[in-house]
Amino acid sequence: GAVVSQHPSWVICKSGTSVKIECRSLDFQATTMFWYRQFPKQSLMLMATSNEGSKATYEQGVEKDKFLINHASLTLSTLTVTSAHPEDSSFYICSASGLAENNEQFFGPGTRLTVL
Amino acid sequence: TQLLEQSPQFLSIQEGENLTVYCNSSSVFSSLQWYRQEPGEGPVLLVTVVTGGEVKKLKRLTFQFGDARKDSSLHITAAQPGDTGLYLCAGFSGGYNKLIFGAGTRLAVHP
């Protein structure tokens, strides 16, 4: 099956710093990648959709200048949380599609971000 | 905006019991998916239902898609501790095949 990896799996940073999270499709070319955020005890909330070589489309209420998304290749997308604050602490999950005819999304294992 | 409502939010049962989780919407979805997520991991796809009235079985799990394609259910027979997890329903919405997730049902099966 299709494998999606995320790096790092967890990160702790100080308030005001920036953190970059990588999402890679290991064995297929992902034409579209999605970034989700999941707070404790809650469901996944879509943050943005990115297509390779295009600007990301952000969901309502998600600050595009704070959450920078780059999808420079068909196997890599990055999410940079700029000037992170404690309220940005969350579980960030990416998914990738492009393999299956039904546009099935394959999810990464997630990245736990803790901002002190 | 398409919304998916799941019920119940929490379910704590004994091993061997049966349970049903519901996913409802006022909107029609072309398809609905069910995922299972364990703590600290990404969600894993269990099934996709596409046709109204469709029933799919995955071992002790039975998934049903409503005739009007607005709702779905997940039934687990003889639950086991290994079934413990967060069950999420999701439907495709809008362009780029965006997935909209329900709030999830947190299931705990006690031995």
PDB file of C-alpha atoms in Angstrom:
ATOM      1  CA  GLY A   1       0.000   0.000   0.000  1.00  0.00           C
ATOM      2  CA  ALA A   2       0.879   3.655  -0.269  1.00  0.00           C
ATOM      3  CA  VAL A   3       3.099   4.989   2.497  1.00  0.00           C
ATOM      4  CA  VAL A   4       3.235   8.555   3.732  1.00  0.00           C
ATOM      5  CA  SER A   5       5.832   9.637   6.246  1.00  0.00           C
ATOM      6  CA  GLN A   6       6.134  12.710   8.404  1.00  0.00           C
ATOM      7  CA  HIS A   7       9.165  14.239  10.036  1.00  0.00           C
ATOM      8  CA  PRO A   8       9.654  14.927  12.819  1.00  0.00           C
ATOM      9  CA  SER A   9       7.221  12.721  14.720  1.00  0.00           C
ATOM     10  CA  TRP A  10       7.324  15.168  17.593  1.00  0.00           C
ATOM     11  CA  VAL A  11       8.877  18.540  18.274  1.00  0.00           C
ATOM     12  CA  ILE A  12       9.091  20.881  21.235  1.00  0.00           C
ATOM     13  CA  CYS A  13       9.947  24.503  20.610  1.00  0.00           C
ATOM     14  CA  LYS A  14       9.988  27.834  22.359  1.00  0.00           C
ATOM     15  CA  SER A  15       7.323  30.434  21.767  1.00  0.00           C
ATOM     16  CA  GLY A  16       8.237  32.734  18.883  1.00  0.00           C
ATOM     17  CA  THR A  17      10.297  30.229  16.938  1.00  0.00           C
ATOM     18  CA  SER A  18       9.370  28.608  13.629  1.00  0.00           C
ATOM     19  CA  VAL A  19       8.950  24.905  13.064  1.00  0.00           C
ATOM     20  CA  LYS A  20       8.992  23.001   9.777  1.00  0.00           C
ATOM     21  CA  ILE A  21       7.166  19.702   9.329  1.00  0.00           C
ATOM     22  CA  GLU A  22       7.814  17.495   6.304  1.00  0.00           C
ATOM     23  CA  CYS A  23       5.353  15.173   4.612  1.00  0.00           C
ATOM     24  CA  ARG A  24       6.618  12.656   2.071  1.00  0.00           C
ATOM     25  CA  SER A  25       4.898  10.127  -0.146  1.00  0.00           C
ATOM     26  CA  LEU A  26       7.401   7.282  -0.217  1.00  0.00           C
ATOM     27  CA  ASP A  27       6.200   5.075  -3.038  1.00  0.00           C
ATOM     28  CA  PHE A  28       3.902   7.178  -5.181  1.00  0.00           C
ATOM     29  CA  GLN A  29       3.606  10.633  -6.672  1.00  0.00           C
ATOM     30  CA  ALA A  30       1.183  12.775  -4.747  1.00  0.00           C
ATOM     31  CA  THR A  31      -0.490  15.343  -6.931  1.00  0.00           C
ATOM     32  CA  THR A  32      -2.361  16.713  -3.940  1.00  0.00           C
ATOM     33  CA  MET A  33      -1.399  16.897  -0.298  1.00  0.00           C
ATOM     34  CA  PHE A  34      -3.575  17.944   2.604  1.00  0.00           C
ATOM     35  CA  TRP A  35      -2.662  19.299   6.029  1.00  0.00           C
ATOM     36  CA  TYR A  36      -4.878  18.683   9.042  1.00  0.00           C
ATOM     37  CA  ARG A  37      -4.730  19.763  12.653  1.00  0.00           C
ATOM     38  CA  GLN A  38      -6.126  17.734  15.511  1.00  0.00           C
ATOM     39  CA  PHE A  39      -6.493  19.076  19.038  1.00  0.00           C
ATOM     40  CA  PRO A  40      -6.733  16.640  21.970  1.00  0.00           C
ATOM     41  CA  LYS A  41      -9.945  14.665  22.098  1.00  0.00           C
ATOM     42  CA  GLN A  42     -11.098  16.269  18.832  1.00  0.00           C
ATOM     43  CA  SER A  43     -11.401  15.300  15.195  1.00  0.00           C
ATOM     44  CA  LEU A  44      -9.227  16.248  12.242  1.00  0.00           C
ATOM     45  CA  MET A  45      -9.721  19.745  10.861  1.00  0.00           C
ATOM     46  CA  LEU A  46      -8.513  20.471   7.351  1.00  0.00           C
ATOM     47  CA  MET A  47      -6.114  23.404   7.281  1.00  0.00           C
ATOM     48  CA  ALA A  48      -5.098  23.582   3.651  1.00  0.00           C
ATOM     49  CA  THR A  49      -4.892  21.755   0.345  1.00  0.00           C
ATOM     50  CA  SER A  50      -1.836  21.946  -1.847  1.00  0.00           C
ATOM     51  CA  ASN A  51      -1.174  20.840  -5.377  1.00  0.00           C
ATOM     52  CA  GLU A  52       2.347  20.378  -6.619  1.00  0.00           C
ATOM     53  CA  GLY A  53       3.719  23.589  -8.051  1.00  0.00           C
ATOM     54  CA  SER A  54       0.716  25.690  -6.995  1.00  0.00           C
ATOM     55  CA  LYS A  55      -0.095  27.897  -4.053  1.00  0.00           C
ATOM     56  CA  ALA A  56      -1.942  26.172  -1.253  1.00  0.00           C
ATOM     57  CA  THR A  57      -5.652  26.731  -0.715  1.00  0.00           C
ATOM     58  CA  TYR A  58      -6.358  27.514   2.925  1.00  0.00           C
ATOM     59  CA  GLU A  59      -9.551  26.787   4.814  1.00  0.00           C
ATOM     60  CA  GLN A  60     -11.489  29.624   6.353  1.00  0.00           C
ATOM     61  CA  GLY A  61      -9.909  30.812   9.588  1.00  0.00           C
ATOM     62  CA  VAL A  62      -6.451  29.420   8.845  1.00  0.00           C
ATOM     63  CA  GLU A  63      -3.806  32.142   8.572  1.00  0.00           C
ATOM     64  CA  LYS A  64      -1.760  31.564   5.441  1.00  0.00           C
ATOM     65  CA  ASP A  65       1.037  33.818   6.654  1.00  0.00           C
ATOM     66  CA  LYS A  66       1.368  31.810   9.834  1.00  0.00           C
ATOM     67  CA  PHE A  67       1.116  28.350   8.337  1.00  0.00           C
ATOM     68  CA  LEU A  68       3.365  28.340   5.269  1.00  0.00           C
ATOM     69  CA  ILE A  69       2.875  25.408   2.950  1.00  0.00           C
ATOM     70  CA  ASN A  70       5.248  24.428   0.190  1.00  0.00           C
ATOM     71  CA  HIS A  71       4.618  21.586  -2.245  1.00  0.00           C
ATOM     72  CA  ALA A  72       7.689  21.791  -4.405  1.00  0.00           C
ATOM     73  CA  SER A  73       7.710  18.218  -5.661  1.00  0.00           C
ATOM     74  CA  LEU A  74       5.324  15.328  -6.183  1.00  0.00           C
ATOM     75  CA  THR A  75       6.681  13.563  -3.129  1.00  0.00           C
ATOM     76  CA  LEU A  76       7.246  16.339  -0.611  1.00  0.00           C
ATOM     77  CA  SER A  77       5.164  18.989   1.078  1.00  0.00           C
ATOM     78  CA  THR A  78       6.244  21.080   4.041  1.00  0.00           C
ATOM     79  CA  LEU A  79       4.264  22.972   6.650  1.00  0.00           C
ATOM     80  CA  THR A  80       6.078  25.739   8.499  1.00  0.00           C
ATOM     81  CA  VAL A  81       4.484  27.112  11.637  1.00  0.00           C
ATOM     82  CA  THR A  82       5.921  30.606  11.923  1.00  0.00           C
ATOM     83  CA  SER A  83       6.294  32.424  15.236  1.00  0.00           C
ATOM     84  CA  ALA A  84       4.707  29.537  17.060  1.00  0.00           C
ATOM     85  CA  HIS A  85       2.696  30.138  20.222  1.00  0.00           C
ATOM     86  CA  PRO A  86       1.380  27.724  22.839  1.00  0.00           C
ATOM     87  CA  GLU A  87      -2.066  27.746  21.225  1.00  0.00           C
ATOM     88  CA  ASP A  88      -0.444  26.251  18.097  1.00  0.00           C
ATOM     89  CA  SER A  89       0.396  23.129  20.069  1.00  0.00           C
ATOM     90  CA  SER A  90      -1.446  20.329  18.317  1.00  0.00           C
ATOM     91  CA  PHE A  91      -1.164  17.117  16.338  1.00  0.00           C
ATOM     92  CA  TYR A  92      -0.491  17.943  12.691  1.00  0.00           C
ATOM     93  CA  ILE A  93      -1.336  15.249  10.135  1.00  0.00           C
ATOM     94  CA  CYS A  94      -0.744  15.270   6.404  1.00  0.00           C
ATOM     95  CA  SER A  95      -2.298  13.126   3.730  1.00  0.00           C
ATOM     96  CA  ALA A  96      -1.494  12.576   0.100  1.00  0.00           C
ATOM     97  CA  SER A  97      -3.547  11.551  -2.881  1.00  0.00           C
ATOM     98  CA  GLY A  98      -2.790  10.810  -6.486  1.00  0.00           C
ATOM     99  CA  LEU A  99      -2.368   7.067  -6.493  1.00  0.00           C
ATOM    100  CA  ALA A 100      -5.892   5.701  -6.478  1.00  0.00           C
ATOM    101  CA  GLU A 101      -8.524   6.416  -9.103  1.00  0.00           C
ATOM    102  CA  ASN A 102     -10.969   7.346  -6.365  1.00  0.00           C
ATOM    103  CA  ASN A 103      -8.547   9.995  -5.017  1.00  0.00           C
ATOM    104  CA  GLU A 104      -8.139   8.097  -1.784  1.00  0.00           C
ATOM    105  CA  GLN A 105      -6.055   9.987   0.741  1.00  0.00           C
ATOM    106  CA  PHE A 106      -3.223   8.197   2.491  1.00  0.00           C
ATOM    107  CA  PHE A 107      -2.397   9.601   5.893  1.00  0.00           C
ATOM    108  CA  GLY A 108       0.917  10.182   7.549  1.00  0.00           C
ATOM    109  CA  PRO A 109       1.564   9.198  11.174  1.00  0.00           C
ATOM    110  CA  GLY A 110       1.296  12.790  12.401  1.00  0.00           C
ATOM    111  CA  THR A 111       3.607  15.253  14.128  1.00  0.00           C
ATOM    112  CA  ARG A 112       3.056  16.308  17.712  1.00  0.00           C
ATOM    113  CA  LEU A 113       3.988  19.968  18.172  1.00  0.00           C
ATOM    114  CA  THR A 114       4.389  21.398  21.657  1.00  0.00           C
ATOM    115  CA  VAL A 115       5.120  25.104  21.995  1.00  0.00           C
ATOM    116  CA  LEU A 116       6.412  26.170  25.391  1.00  0.00           C
TER     117      LEU A 116
ATOM    118  CA  THR B   1     -21.129  23.880   4.543  1.00  0.00           C
ATOM    119  CA  GLN B   2     -21.405  20.121   4.714  1.00  0.00           C
ATOM    120  CA  LEU B   3     -21.257  18.741   8.232  1.00  0.00           C
ATOM    121  CA  LEU B   4     -21.066  15.210   9.549  1.00  0.00           C
ATOM    122  CA  GLU B   5     -22.432  14.466  12.989  1.00  0.00           C
ATOM    123  CA  GLN B   6     -21.322  11.350  14.787  1.00  0.00           C
ATOM    124  CA  SER B   7     -22.937   9.658  17.729  1.00  0.00           C
ATOM    125  CA  PRO B   8     -22.246   8.654  20.330  1.00  0.00           C
ATOM    126  CA  GLN B   9     -19.144  10.702  21.136  1.00  0.00           C
ATOM    127  CA  PHE B  10     -17.939   8.204  23.712  1.00  0.00           C
ATOM    128  CA  LEU B  11     -18.660   4.534  24.190  1.00  0.00           C
ATOM    129  CA  SER B  12     -17.317   2.313  26.947  1.00  0.00           C
ATOM    130  CA  ILE B  13     -18.349  -1.330  26.759  1.00  0.00           C
ATOM    131  CA  GLN B  14     -17.337  -4.794  27.883  1.00  0.00           C
ATOM    132  CA  GLU B  15     -15.660  -7.324  25.660  1.00  0.00           C
ATOM    133  CA  GLY B  16     -18.176  -9.339  23.704  1.00  0.00           C
ATOM    134  CA  GLU B  17     -20.840  -6.647  23.466  1.00  0.00           C
ATOM    135  CA  ASN B  18     -22.185  -5.278  20.191  1.00  0.00           C
ATOM    136  CA  LEU B  19     -22.260  -1.595  19.306  1.00  0.00           C
ATOM    137  CA  THR B  20     -23.330   0.769  16.561  1.00  0.00           C
ATOM    138  CA  VAL B  21     -21.859   4.146  15.662  1.00  0.00           C
ATOM    139  CA  TYR B  22     -23.818   6.603  13.549  1.00  0.00           C
ATOM    140  CA  CYS B  23     -22.756   9.277  11.092  1.00  0.00           C
ATOM    141  CA  ASN B  24     -25.434  11.709   9.897  1.00  0.00           C
ATOM    142  CA  SER B  25     -25.620  14.708   7.630  1.00  0.00           C
ATOM    143  CA  SER B  26     -28.252  16.910   6.044  1.00  0.00           C
ATOM    144  CA  SER B  27     -26.182  16.861   2.855  1.00  0.00           C
ATOM    145  CA  VAL B  28     -25.744  14.191   0.235  1.00  0.00           C
ATOM    146  CA  PHE B  29     -22.256  12.748  -0.119  1.00  0.00           C
ATOM    147  CA  SER B  30     -20.949  10.952  -3.177  1.00  0.00           C
ATOM    148  CA  SER B  31     -19.224   8.559  -0.799  1.00  0.00           C
ATOM    149  CA  LEU B  32     -18.451   8.188   2.880  1.00  0.00           C
ATOM    150  CA  GLN B  33     -15.425   6.691   4.522  1.00  0.00           C
ATOM    151  CA  TRP B  34     -14.754   5.218   7.941  1.00  0.00           C
ATOM    152  CA  TYR B  35     -11.370   5.501   9.629  1.00  0.00           C
ATOM    153  CA  ARG B  36      -9.877   4.193  12.849  1.00  0.00           C
ATOM    154  CA  GLN B  37      -7.246   6.203  14.653  1.00  0.00           C
ATOM    155  CA  GLU B  38      -5.083   5.139  17.570  1.00  0.00           C
ATOM    156  CA  PRO B  39      -3.424   7.649  19.925  1.00  0.00           C
ATOM    157  CA  GLY B  40      -0.403   9.357  18.394  1.00  0.00           C
ATOM    158  CA  GLU B  41      -1.017   7.944  14.933  1.00  0.00           C
ATOM    159  CA  GLY B  42      -2.687   8.999  11.720  1.00  0.00           C
ATOM    160  CA  PRO B  43      -6.116   7.633  10.770  1.00  0.00           C
ATOM    161  CA  VAL B  44      -6.301   4.351   8.875  1.00  0.00           C
ATOM    162  CA  LEU B  45      -8.987   3.797   6.271  1.00  0.00           C
ATOM    163  CA  LEU B  46     -11.385   0.952   7.071  1.00  0.00           C
ATOM    164  CA  VAL B  47     -13.902   1.215   4.250  1.00  0.00           C
ATOM    165  CA  THR B  48     -15.428   3.439   1.571  1.00  0.00           C
ATOM    166  CA  VAL B  49     -19.143   3.206   0.825  1.00  0.00           C
ATOM    167  CA  VAL B  50     -20.336   4.628  -2.461  1.00  0.00           C
ATOM    168  CA  THR B  51     -23.778   3.331  -3.375  1.00  0.00           C
ATOM    169  CA  GLY B  52     -26.927   4.240  -1.448  1.00  0.00           C
ATOM    170  CA  GLY B  53     -28.055   1.263   0.628  1.00  0.00           C
ATOM    171  CA  GLU B  54     -24.669  -0.413   0.307  1.00  0.00           C
ATOM    172  CA  VAL B  55     -23.534  -2.787   3.049  1.00  0.00           C
ATOM    173  CA  LYS B  56     -19.913  -3.786   3.470  1.00  0.00           C
ATOM    174  CA  LYS B  57     -18.455  -6.238   5.945  1.00  0.00           C
ATOM    175  CA  LEU B  58     -14.933  -6.324   7.311  1.00  0.00           C
ATOM    176  CA  LYS B  59     -14.687  -9.292   9.675  1.00  0.00           C
ATOM    177  CA  ARG B  60     -16.749  -8.245  12.721  1.00  0.00           C
ATOM    178  CA  LEU B  61     -17.388  -4.754  11.347  1.00  0.00           C
ATOM    179  CA  THR B  62     -20.447  -3.993   9.208  1.00  0.00           C
ATOM    180  CA  PHE B  63     -20.759  -0.677   7.420  1.00  0.00           C
ATOM    181  CA  GLN B  64     -23.951   0.642   5.865  1.00  0.00           C
ATOM    182  CA  PHE B  65     -24.584   3.651   3.639  1.00  0.00           C
ATOM    183  CA  GLY B  66     -28.045   5.181   3.821  1.00  0.00           C
ATOM    184  CA  ASP B  67     -30.322   4.984   0.816  1.00  0.00           C
ATOM    185  CA  ALA B  68     -30.225   8.756   0.404  1.00  0.00           C
ATOM    186  CA  ARG B  69     -26.435   8.836   0.900  1.00  0.00           C
ATOM    187  CA  LYS B  70     -26.768  11.221   3.836  1.00  0.00           C
ATOM    188  CA  ASP B  71     -25.918   8.848   6.632  1.00  0.00           C
ATOM    189  CA  SER B  72     -23.885   5.791   7.486  1.00  0.00           C
ATOM    190  CA  SER B  73     -23.456   3.391  10.349  1.00  0.00           C
ATOM    191  CA  LEU B  74     -20.730   1.154  11.696  1.00  0.00           C
ATOM    192  CA  HIS B  75     -21.738  -1.934  13.642  1.00  0.00           C
ATOM    193  CA  ILE B  76     -19.207  -3.989  15.579  1.00  0.00           C
ATOM    194  CA  THR B  77     -20.141  -7.477  16.677  1.00  0.00           C
ATOM    195  CA  ALA B  78     -18.581  -9.063  19.748  1.00  0.00           C
ATOM    196  CA  ALA B  79     -16.237  -6.158  20.429  1.00  0.00           C
ATOM    197  CA  GLN B  80     -12.709  -6.922  21.560  1.00  0.00           C
ATOM    198  CA  PRO B  81     -10.158  -4.778  23.439  1.00  0.00           C
ATOM    199  CA  GLY B  82      -8.234  -4.439  20.181  1.00  0.00           C
ATOM    200  CA  ASP B  83     -11.179  -2.507  18.736  1.00  0.00           C
ATOM    201  CA  THR B  84     -10.461   0.344  21.146  1.00  0.00           C
ATOM    202  CA  GLY B  85      -9.775   3.588  19.305  1.00  0.00           C
ATOM    203  CA  LEU B  86     -11.237   6.673  17.704  1.00  0.00           C
ATOM    204  CA  TYR B  87     -13.630   5.936  14.846  1.00  0.00           C
ATOM    205  CA  LEU B  88     -14.092   8.716  12.321  1.00  0.00           C
ATOM    206  CA  CYS B  89     -16.469   9.049   9.430  1.00  0.00           C
ATOM    207  CA  ALA B  90     -15.518  11.344   6.563  1.00  0.00           C
ATOM    208  CA  GLY B  91     -17.048  12.505   3.305  1.00  0.00           C
ATOM    209  CA  PHE B  92     -15.621  14.158   0.239  1.00  0.00           C
ATOM    210  CA  SER B  93     -16.637  17.765  -0.246  1.00  0.00           C
ATOM    211  CA  GLY B  94     -15.900  20.496  -2.712  1.00  0.00           C
ATOM    212  CA  GLY B  95     -12.965  20.755  -5.050  1.00  0.00           C
ATOM    213  CA  TYR B  96      -9.676  18.873  -4.785  1.00  0.00           C
ATOM    214  CA  ASN B  97     -11.623  16.057  -3.067  1.00  0.00           C
ATOM    215  CA  LYS B  98     -11.447  17.610   0.376  1.00  0.00           C
ATOM    216  CA  LEU B  99     -12.381  15.275   3.191  1.00  0.00           C
ATOM    217  CA  ILE B 100     -14.734  16.520   5.873  1.00  0.00           C
ATOM    218  CA  PHE B 101     -14.439  14.561   9.120  1.00  0.00           C
ATOM    219  CA  GLY B 102     -17.053  13.919  11.736  1.00  0.00           C
ATOM    220  CA  ALA B 103     -16.214  14.630  15.370  1.00  0.00           C
ATOM    221  CA  GLY B 104     -15.415  10.987  15.987  1.00  0.00           C
ATOM    222  CA  THR B 105     -16.542   8.276  18.387  1.00  0.00           C
ATOM    223  CA  ARG B 106     -14.088   7.265  21.055  1.00  0.00           C
ATOM    224  CA  LEU B 107     -14.562   3.563  21.807  1.00  0.00           C
ATOM    225  CA  ALA B 108     -13.127   1.767  24.807  1.00  0.00           C
ATOM    226  CA  VAL B 109     -13.592  -2.001  25.058  1.00  0.00           C
ATOM    227  CA  HIS B 110     -12.759  -3.441  28.463  1.00  0.00           C
ATOM    228  CA  PRO B 111     -11.695  -7.056  28.985  1.00  0.00           C
TER     229      PRO B 111
END
